[in-house]
Amino acid sequence: VSVLEIGMHDGGTARGIQRYINAAGLELDYIGIDPDDGTTRPRYVPPGGREVIGDSAEVFGEIPGGLDLVWVDGCHCMNHVMLDTVHYERKVRKGGFMLFHDVNPVGQGTEHQYHGPETKEFGLATDMAHKAIRFPWDPWTLFAEAWPTDRHNCGTRAFRKGTP
């Protein structure tokens, strides 16, 4: 199962993905993108996986196609969500998924991200970004979404690319 994670942080999501894939008896082909090289916060990379150090908006050319899953949890500002969606959706195979983190509607536009001005566009702006580019477009459809009621961030929205 080929997985791309945008925004690796400490590797917690990679561990969870690896446990899930291994429990299903499948092999994980993992790539993670993060602007931090791991020196400020050590992280976990699954065995055989690789890291691409850089801004997801700039390193998309280094990522192969045919992905089963793209987990987008990097910068949540409007411009990065738009670029991550446009750059990486084309790398997902038919029947594959794109998941976006920190989509809780209550938090949209509130939490400032690590770069840019302190405006709502540089807060959690997944909804604004997808509305601006009119995503999902054909053949993408909303697959599932869920978020906590006791936090303004977190939550996940999943889209599926057609059917296999």
Short mmCIF file of C-alpha atoms in Angstrom, two decimals:
data_model
loop_
_atom_site.label_atom_id
_atom_site.label_comp_id
_atom_site.label_asym_id
_atom_site.label_seq_id
_atom_site.Cartn_x
_atom_site.Cartn_y
_atom_site.Cartn_z
CA VAL A 1 0.00 0.00 0.00
CA SER A 2 1.65 3.23 -1.15
CA VAL A 3 1.19 6.13 1.24
CA LEU A 4 2.33 9.73 1.11
CA GLU A 5 2.18 11.75 4.32
CA ILE A 6 2.51 15.52 4.02
CA GLY A 7 3.56 16.94 7.40
CA MET A 8 5.30 14.18 9.37
CA HIS A 9 5.72 15.90 12.76
CA ASP A 10 7.08 13.19 15.10
CA GLY A 11 5.94 10.16 13.12
CA GLY A 12 2.84 9.29 15.15
CA THR A 13 0.64 9.06 12.07
CA ALA A 14 3.26 6.96 10.25
CA ARG A 15 3.29 4.51 13.17
CA GLY A 16 -0.49 4.23 13.08
CA ILE A 17 -0.58 3.71 9.33
CA GLN A 18 2.15 1.07 9.58
CA ARG A 19 0.30 -0.83 12.34
CA TYR A 20 -2.94 -0.78 10.34
CA ILE A 21 -1.32 -1.90 7.07
CA ASN A 22 0.75 -4.61 8.75
CA ALA A 23 -2.29 -5.92 10.68
CA ALA A 24 -4.03 -6.34 7.33
CA GLY A 25 -1.10 -8.47 6.13
CA LEU A 26 -0.02 -5.89 3.57
CA GLU A 27 3.29 -4.19 2.89
CA LEU A 28 3.70 -0.43 3.36
CA ASP A 29 5.48 1.74 0.80
CA TYR A 30 5.80 5.03 2.74
CA ILE A 31 6.99 8.50 1.73
CA GLY A 32 6.85 11.45 4.11
CA ILE A 33 7.30 15.14 3.30
CA ASP A 34 8.26 17.69 5.95
CA PRO A 35 10.14 21.00 5.87
CA ASP A 36 11.97 20.07 9.10
CA ASP A 37 14.90 17.69 8.68
CA GLY A 38 14.15 15.92 11.96
CA THR A 39 16.82 17.64 14.02
CA THR A 40 14.40 19.85 15.96
CA ARG A 41 11.89 17.06 16.58
CA PRO A 42 13.03 13.49 15.95
CA ARG A 43 10.46 11.42 14.13
CA TYR A 44 9.68 7.89 13.08
CA VAL A 45 9.85 6.69 9.48
CA PRO A 46 8.58 3.14 8.79
CA PRO A 47 11.21 0.60 7.68
CA GLY A 48 11.91 0.96 3.97
CA GLY A 49 10.19 4.33 3.92
CA ARG A 50 11.79 7.56 2.89
CA GLU A 51 11.64 11.24 3.78
CA VAL A 52 11.59 14.17 1.40
CA ILE A 53 12.77 17.26 3.24
CA GLY A 54 11.17 20.43 1.90
CA ASP A 55 7.99 22.39 1.39
CA SER A 56 5.22 20.24 -0.08
CA ALA A 57 4.43 23.03 -2.54
CA GLU A 58 7.96 22.76 -3.94
CA VAL A 59 8.91 19.06 -3.83
CA PHE A 60 5.87 17.51 -5.54
CA GLY A 61 7.98 16.62 -8.58
CA GLU A 62 9.96 14.16 -6.44
CA ILE A 63 6.87 12.13 -5.57
CA PRO A 64 5.83 9.23 -7.83
CA GLY A 65 2.29 8.55 -8.98
CA GLY A 66 0.15 5.51 -8.27
CA LEU A 67 -0.41 6.35 -4.60
CA ASP A 68 -3.14 4.60 -2.63
CA LEU A 69 -3.38 7.26 0.07
CA VAL A 70 -2.27 10.86 0.53
CA TRP A 71 -2.55 12.13 4.11
CA VAL A 72 -2.40 15.96 4.09
CA ASP A 73 -1.39 17.32 7.49
CA GLY A 74 1.22 19.91 6.59
CA CYS A 75 0.58 23.62 6.50
CA HIS A 76 -3.18 24.18 6.62
CA CYS A 77 -3.13 27.72 5.24
CA MET A 78 -5.26 28.39 2.18
CA ASN A 79 -2.46 28.51 -0.38
CA HIS A 80 -0.80 25.28 0.80
CA VAL A 81 -4.07 23.34 0.92
CA MET A 82 -4.90 24.47 -2.61
CA LEU A 83 -1.42 23.54 -3.88
CA ASP A 84 -1.31 20.21 -2.00
CA THR A 85 -4.71 19.31 -3.43
CA VAL A 86 -3.83 20.25 -7.02
CA HIS A 87 -0.29 18.82 -6.97
CA TYR A 88 -0.97 15.52 -5.24
CA GLU A 89 -4.51 14.53 -6.33
CA ARG A 90 -3.13 13.60 -9.74
CA LYS A 91 -0.67 11.22 -8.07
CA VAL A 92 -3.45 9.14 -6.49
CA ARG A 93 -4.52 6.01 -8.36
CA LYS A 94 -8.17 5.46 -9.26
CA GLY A 95 -9.89 4.11 -6.16
CA GLY A 96 -7.33 5.80 -3.88
CA PHE A 97 -7.89 8.38 -1.16
CA MET A 98 -6.85 11.87 -0.04
CA LEU A 99 -7.36 12.68 3.63
CA PHE A 100 -7.11 16.20 5.03
CA HIS A 101 -6.46 16.77 8.74
CA ASP A 102 -7.57 19.64 11.00
CA VAL A 103 -10.83 20.24 9.15
CA ASN A 104 -13.10 20.95 12.12
CA PRO A 105 -15.49 23.68 10.87
CA VAL A 106 -15.35 25.46 14.24
CA GLY A 107 -11.61 26.03 13.89
CA GLN A 108 -11.46 27.16 10.27
CA GLY A 109 -9.69 30.50 9.99
CA THR A 110 -8.77 30.63 13.69
CA GLU A 111 -5.47 28.87 14.41
CA HIS A 112 -2.43 30.62 12.89
CA GLN A 113 0.01 28.47 10.92
CA TYR A 114 3.80 28.60 10.99
CA HIS A 115 4.26 31.13 8.18
CA GLY A 116 2.37 34.02 6.64
CA PRO A 117 0.38 36.90 8.10
CA GLU A 118 -2.08 36.51 10.95
CA THR A 119 -5.18 36.39 8.78
CA LYS A 120 -7.92 33.80 8.44
CA GLU A 121 -6.35 32.60 5.18
CA PHE A 122 -3.24 31.60 7.15
CA GLY A 123 -5.23 29.82 9.84
CA LEU A 124 -6.84 26.43 9.44
CA ALA A 125 -8.21 27.11 5.97
CA THR A 126 -9.01 23.76 4.39
CA ASP A 127 -12.63 24.69 3.74
CA MET A 128 -11.69 28.06 2.21
CA ALA A 129 -9.10 26.42 -0.03
CA HIS A 130 -11.38 23.70 -1.32
CA LYS A 131 -14.19 26.16 -1.90
CA ALA A 132 -11.82 28.42 -3.88
CA ILE A 133 -10.75 25.60 -6.21
CA ARG A 134 -14.20 23.95 -6.18
CA PHE A 135 -12.87 20.65 -4.85
CA PRO A 136 -13.94 17.89 -4.99
CA TRP A 137 -14.13 17.73 -8.75
CA ASP A 138 -14.80 14.70 -10.93
CA PRO A 139 -13.80 11.89 -10.31
CA TRP A 140 -13.34 12.80 -6.61
CA THR A 141 -16.15 12.39 -4.07
CA LEU A 142 -16.45 12.98 -0.35
CA PHE A 143 -15.96 9.61 1.33
CA ALA A 144 -16.21 10.44 5.06
CA GLU A 145 -15.61 13.22 7.56
CA ALA A 146 -15.48 13.43 11.34
CA TRP A 147 -14.16 15.83 13.98
CA PRO A 148 -14.27 16.19 17.75
CA THR A 149 -16.86 18.43 19.38
CA ASP A 150 -14.56 19.43 22.24
CA ARG A 151 -11.64 20.87 20.17
CA HIS A 152 -11.46 23.57 17.52
CA ASN A 153 -8.89 21.74 15.39
CA CYS A 154 -8.38 18.06 14.50
CA GLY A 155 -10.85 16.10 12.47
CA THR A 156 -10.42 14.44 9.10
CA ARG A 157 -12.15 14.74 5.75
CA ALA A 158 -11.58 11.89 3.27
CA PHE A 159 -12.10 11.96 -0.47
CA ARG A 160 -12.03 9.00 -2.86
CA LYS A 161 -10.90 9.12 -6.47
CA GLY A 162 -13.47 7.24 -8.52
CA THR A 163 -13.72 3.50 -8.11
CA PRO A 164 -11.02 0.92 -8.83
#
